[in-house]
Every structure is written in C-alpha cells, then in structure tokens.
PDB file of C-alpha atoms in Angstrom:
ATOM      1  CA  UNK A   1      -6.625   0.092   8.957  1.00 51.00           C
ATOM      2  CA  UNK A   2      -8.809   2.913   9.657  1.00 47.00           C
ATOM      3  CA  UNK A   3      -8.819   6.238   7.953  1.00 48.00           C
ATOM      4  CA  UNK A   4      -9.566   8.426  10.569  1.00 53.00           C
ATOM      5  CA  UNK A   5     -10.733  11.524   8.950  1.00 57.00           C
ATOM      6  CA  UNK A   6      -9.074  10.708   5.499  1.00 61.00           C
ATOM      7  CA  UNK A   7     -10.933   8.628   2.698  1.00 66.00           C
ATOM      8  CA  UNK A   8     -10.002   4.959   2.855  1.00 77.00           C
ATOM      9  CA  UNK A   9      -9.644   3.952  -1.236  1.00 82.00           C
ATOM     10  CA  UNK A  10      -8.374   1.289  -3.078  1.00 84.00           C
ATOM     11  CA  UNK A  11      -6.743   2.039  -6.406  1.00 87.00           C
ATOM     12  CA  UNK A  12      -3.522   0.458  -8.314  1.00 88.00           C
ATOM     13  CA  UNK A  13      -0.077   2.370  -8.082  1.00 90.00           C
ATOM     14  CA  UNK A  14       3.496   2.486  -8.666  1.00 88.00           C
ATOM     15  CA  UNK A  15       6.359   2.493  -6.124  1.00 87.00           C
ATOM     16  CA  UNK A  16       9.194   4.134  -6.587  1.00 84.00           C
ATOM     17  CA  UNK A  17      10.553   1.568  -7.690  1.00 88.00           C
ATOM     18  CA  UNK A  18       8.246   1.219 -10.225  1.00 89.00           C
ATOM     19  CA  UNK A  19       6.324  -1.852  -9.322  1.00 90.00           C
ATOM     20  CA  UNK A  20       3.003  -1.970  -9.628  1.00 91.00           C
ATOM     21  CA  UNK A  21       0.455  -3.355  -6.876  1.00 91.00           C
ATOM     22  CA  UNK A  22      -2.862  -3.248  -5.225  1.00 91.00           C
ATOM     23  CA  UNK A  23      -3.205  -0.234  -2.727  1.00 92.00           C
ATOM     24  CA  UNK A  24      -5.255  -0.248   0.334  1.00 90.00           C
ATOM     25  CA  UNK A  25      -5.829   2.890   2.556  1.00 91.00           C
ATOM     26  CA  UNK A  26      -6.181   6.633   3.451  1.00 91.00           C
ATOM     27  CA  UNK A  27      -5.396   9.364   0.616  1.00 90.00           C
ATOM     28  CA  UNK A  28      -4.425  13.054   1.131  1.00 90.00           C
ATOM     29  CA  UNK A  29      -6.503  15.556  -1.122  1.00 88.00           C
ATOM     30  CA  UNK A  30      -4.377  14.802  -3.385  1.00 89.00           C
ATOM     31  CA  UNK A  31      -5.556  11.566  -3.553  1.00 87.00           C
ATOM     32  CA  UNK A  32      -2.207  10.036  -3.127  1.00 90.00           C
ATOM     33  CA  UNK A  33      -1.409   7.093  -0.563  1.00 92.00           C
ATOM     34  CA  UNK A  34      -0.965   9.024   2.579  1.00 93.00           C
ATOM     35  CA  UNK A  35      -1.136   7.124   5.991  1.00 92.00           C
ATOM     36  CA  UNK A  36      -0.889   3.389   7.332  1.00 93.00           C
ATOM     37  CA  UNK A  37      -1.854   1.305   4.361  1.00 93.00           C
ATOM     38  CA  UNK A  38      -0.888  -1.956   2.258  1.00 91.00           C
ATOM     39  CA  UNK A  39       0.055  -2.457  -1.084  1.00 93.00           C
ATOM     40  CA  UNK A  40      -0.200  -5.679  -3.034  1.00 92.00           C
ATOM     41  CA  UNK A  41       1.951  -6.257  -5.343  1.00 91.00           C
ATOM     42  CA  UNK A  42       1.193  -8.136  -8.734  1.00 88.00           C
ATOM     43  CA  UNK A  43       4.189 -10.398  -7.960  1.00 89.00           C
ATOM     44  CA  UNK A  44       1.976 -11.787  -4.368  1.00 87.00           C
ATOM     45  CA  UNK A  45       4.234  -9.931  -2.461  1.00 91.00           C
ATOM     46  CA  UNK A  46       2.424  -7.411  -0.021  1.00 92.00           C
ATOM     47  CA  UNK A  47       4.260  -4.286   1.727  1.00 94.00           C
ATOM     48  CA  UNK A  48       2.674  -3.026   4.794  1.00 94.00           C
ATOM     49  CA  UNK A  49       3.717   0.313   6.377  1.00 94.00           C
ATOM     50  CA  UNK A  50       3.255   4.305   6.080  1.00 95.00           C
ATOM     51  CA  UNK A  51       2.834   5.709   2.886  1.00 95.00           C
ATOM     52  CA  UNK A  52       3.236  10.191   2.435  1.00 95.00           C
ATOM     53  CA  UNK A  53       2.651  11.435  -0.638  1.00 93.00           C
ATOM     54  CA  UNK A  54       1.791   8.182  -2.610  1.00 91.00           C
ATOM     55  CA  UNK A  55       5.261   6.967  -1.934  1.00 91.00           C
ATOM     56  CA  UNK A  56       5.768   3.975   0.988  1.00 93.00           C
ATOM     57  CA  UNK A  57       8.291   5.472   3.851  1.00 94.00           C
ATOM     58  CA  UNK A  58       8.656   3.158   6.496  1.00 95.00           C
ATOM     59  CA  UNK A  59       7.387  -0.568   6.657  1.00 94.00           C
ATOM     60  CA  UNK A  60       7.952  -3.916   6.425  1.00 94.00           C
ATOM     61  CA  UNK A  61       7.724  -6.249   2.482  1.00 93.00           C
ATOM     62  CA  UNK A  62       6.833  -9.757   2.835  1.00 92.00           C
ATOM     63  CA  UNK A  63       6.530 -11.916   0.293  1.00 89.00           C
ATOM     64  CA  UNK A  64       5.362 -15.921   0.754  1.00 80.00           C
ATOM     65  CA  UNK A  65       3.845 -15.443   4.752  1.00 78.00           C
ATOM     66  CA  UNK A  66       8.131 -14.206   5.053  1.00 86.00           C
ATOM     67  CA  UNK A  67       9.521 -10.831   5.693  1.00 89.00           C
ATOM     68  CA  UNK A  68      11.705  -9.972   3.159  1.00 90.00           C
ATOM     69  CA  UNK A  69      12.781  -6.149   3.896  1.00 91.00           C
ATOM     70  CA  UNK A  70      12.439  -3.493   6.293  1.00 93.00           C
ATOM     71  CA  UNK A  71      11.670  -0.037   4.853  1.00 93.00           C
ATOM     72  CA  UNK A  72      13.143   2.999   7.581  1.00 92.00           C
ATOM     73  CA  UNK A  73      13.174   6.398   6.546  1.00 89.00           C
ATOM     74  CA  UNK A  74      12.551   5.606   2.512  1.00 90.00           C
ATOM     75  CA  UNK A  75      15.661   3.127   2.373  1.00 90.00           C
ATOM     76  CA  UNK A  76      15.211  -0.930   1.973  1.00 89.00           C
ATOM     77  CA  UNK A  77      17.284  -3.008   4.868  1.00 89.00           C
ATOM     78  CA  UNK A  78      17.580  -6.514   5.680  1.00 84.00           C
ATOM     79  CA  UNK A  79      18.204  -5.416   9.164  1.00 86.00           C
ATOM     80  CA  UNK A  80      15.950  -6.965  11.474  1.00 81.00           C
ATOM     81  CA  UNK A  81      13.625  -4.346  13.328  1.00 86.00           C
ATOM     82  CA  UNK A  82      11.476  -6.575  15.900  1.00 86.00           C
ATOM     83  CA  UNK A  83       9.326  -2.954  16.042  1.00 89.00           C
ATOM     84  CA  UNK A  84       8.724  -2.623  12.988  1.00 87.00           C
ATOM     85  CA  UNK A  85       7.809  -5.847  12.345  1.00 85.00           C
ATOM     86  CA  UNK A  86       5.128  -5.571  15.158  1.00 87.00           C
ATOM     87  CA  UNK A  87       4.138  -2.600  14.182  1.00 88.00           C
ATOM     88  CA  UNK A  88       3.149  -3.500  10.506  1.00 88.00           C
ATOM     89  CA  UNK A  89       1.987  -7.277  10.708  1.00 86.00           C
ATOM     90  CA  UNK A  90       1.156  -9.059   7.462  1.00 79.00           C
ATOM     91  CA  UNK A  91      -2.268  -9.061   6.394  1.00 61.00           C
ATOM     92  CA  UNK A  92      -3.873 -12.246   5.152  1.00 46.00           C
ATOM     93  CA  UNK A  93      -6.916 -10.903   3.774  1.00 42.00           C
ATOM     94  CA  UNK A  94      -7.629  -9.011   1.323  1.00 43.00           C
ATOM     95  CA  UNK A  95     -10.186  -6.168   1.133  1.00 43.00           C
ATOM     96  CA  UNK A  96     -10.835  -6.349  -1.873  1.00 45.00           C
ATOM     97  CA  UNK A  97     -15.094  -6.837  -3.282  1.00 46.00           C
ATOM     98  CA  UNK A  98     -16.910  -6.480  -6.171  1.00 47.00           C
ATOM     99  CA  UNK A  99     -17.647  -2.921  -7.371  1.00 47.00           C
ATOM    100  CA  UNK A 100     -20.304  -1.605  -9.685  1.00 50.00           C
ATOM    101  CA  UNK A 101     -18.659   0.521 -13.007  1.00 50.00           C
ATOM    102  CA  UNK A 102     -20.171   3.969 -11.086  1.00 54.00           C
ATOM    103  CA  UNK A 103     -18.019   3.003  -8.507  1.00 54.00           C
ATOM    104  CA  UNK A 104     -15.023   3.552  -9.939  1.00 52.00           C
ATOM    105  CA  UNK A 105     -12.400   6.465 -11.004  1.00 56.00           C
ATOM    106  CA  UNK A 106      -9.872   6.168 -13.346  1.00 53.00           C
ATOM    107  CA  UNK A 107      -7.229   8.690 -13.829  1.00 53.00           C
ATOM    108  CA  UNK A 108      -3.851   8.669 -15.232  1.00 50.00           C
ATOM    109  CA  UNK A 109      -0.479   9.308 -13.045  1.00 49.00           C
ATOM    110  CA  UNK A 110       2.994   9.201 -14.433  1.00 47.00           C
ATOM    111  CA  UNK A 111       1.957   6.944 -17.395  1.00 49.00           C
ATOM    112  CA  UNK A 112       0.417   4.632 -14.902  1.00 46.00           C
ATOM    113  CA  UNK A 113      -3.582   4.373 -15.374  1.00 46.00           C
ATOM    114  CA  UNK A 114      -4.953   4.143 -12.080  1.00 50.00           C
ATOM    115  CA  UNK A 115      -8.567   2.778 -11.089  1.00 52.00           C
ATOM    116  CA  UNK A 116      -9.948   3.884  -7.487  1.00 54.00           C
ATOM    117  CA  UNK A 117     -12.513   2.497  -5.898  1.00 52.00           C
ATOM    118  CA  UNK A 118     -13.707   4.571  -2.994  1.00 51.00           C
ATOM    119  CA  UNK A 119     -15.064   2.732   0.123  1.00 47.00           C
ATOM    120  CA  UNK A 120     -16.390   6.125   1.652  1.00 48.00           C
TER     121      UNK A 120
END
C-alpha cells in the first residue's frame, strides 16, 4: 500500500468489534487508520480493506489463506463480492522489522495502549 501524502505507520488497534490486531497503513492527523490498509489480527486472521477514522469500512477478512467475510458499507456479509475480493487481495507478507526504542510512540486509546512505529 502506499500512503500517498499521508504517513504510512504501524501501530496495534481495536476494531469495533473489539479485537485487537496488527495495523498497517496511512493515518489521518489524527493518527487514526484512515485509507487502504491491513490489520492483523492476534488470532492469524488478517482483514484487508479501507479504514476512516480508525474504524475498517469496506473490505474483505480472511483467515487460513480463506476469505471468511466481506465488509460493505461497515456491515459483515458472507455474500460473495468477486470486486471486492479483487480489490483487497490477501497479503502474505508481513511488513513488519525490527525497530529501535526511539522509534516508537506509545499512547493510550479507549483503554487500549497502542505502540506506533512510524515508517516515514
């Protein structure tokens, strides 16, 4: 994914859901997720899609190399979307690499501590 003008980060986050995962892409000033990103959850599972706002809105969840749900317009489906599914392809690597402790941000959102790495 490329950022365009907006900061590609890494940092950990909550759906709304409340699951917690690995997230890779471009933040708005707010630094929330904001743009095509992934986000890998601690379960293996990876979601791949457009985040606004921090929160994922359209996309496609795959867990084990599978698809598992289709996110349109904020709401799961099991619906199959051959669009989607093209348009958000599963990602087999990670981007992940090893950081020095200046590196890295923490900060604390809803209860969740967050650590972001900035790749800028």
């Amino acid at each position: 994914f490329t950022g365009g003008s907006a900061p590609l980060v890494s940092y950990y986050m909550a759906d709304k859901e409340g699951d917690i995962g690995y997230y890779f892409g471009p933040v708005n000033i707010m630094d929330e997720a904001h743009g095509n990103g992934y986000l890998e959850y601690e379960n293996g599972s990876t979601f791949v899609g457009t985040f606004v706002k921090g929160q994922p809105v359209k996309g496609v969840y795959y867990k084990v190399n599978q698809i598992q749900s289709i996110m349109k317009d904020k709401e799961w489906t099991r619906e199959a979307d051959r669009d989607l599914q093209r348009q958000y392809p599963q990602r087999l690597q990670s981007f992940k690499r090893e950081v020095r402790s200046d590196d890295i941000e923490f900060s604390k959102n809803n209860d969740i501590m967050c650590a972001r790495f900035d790749f800028g």
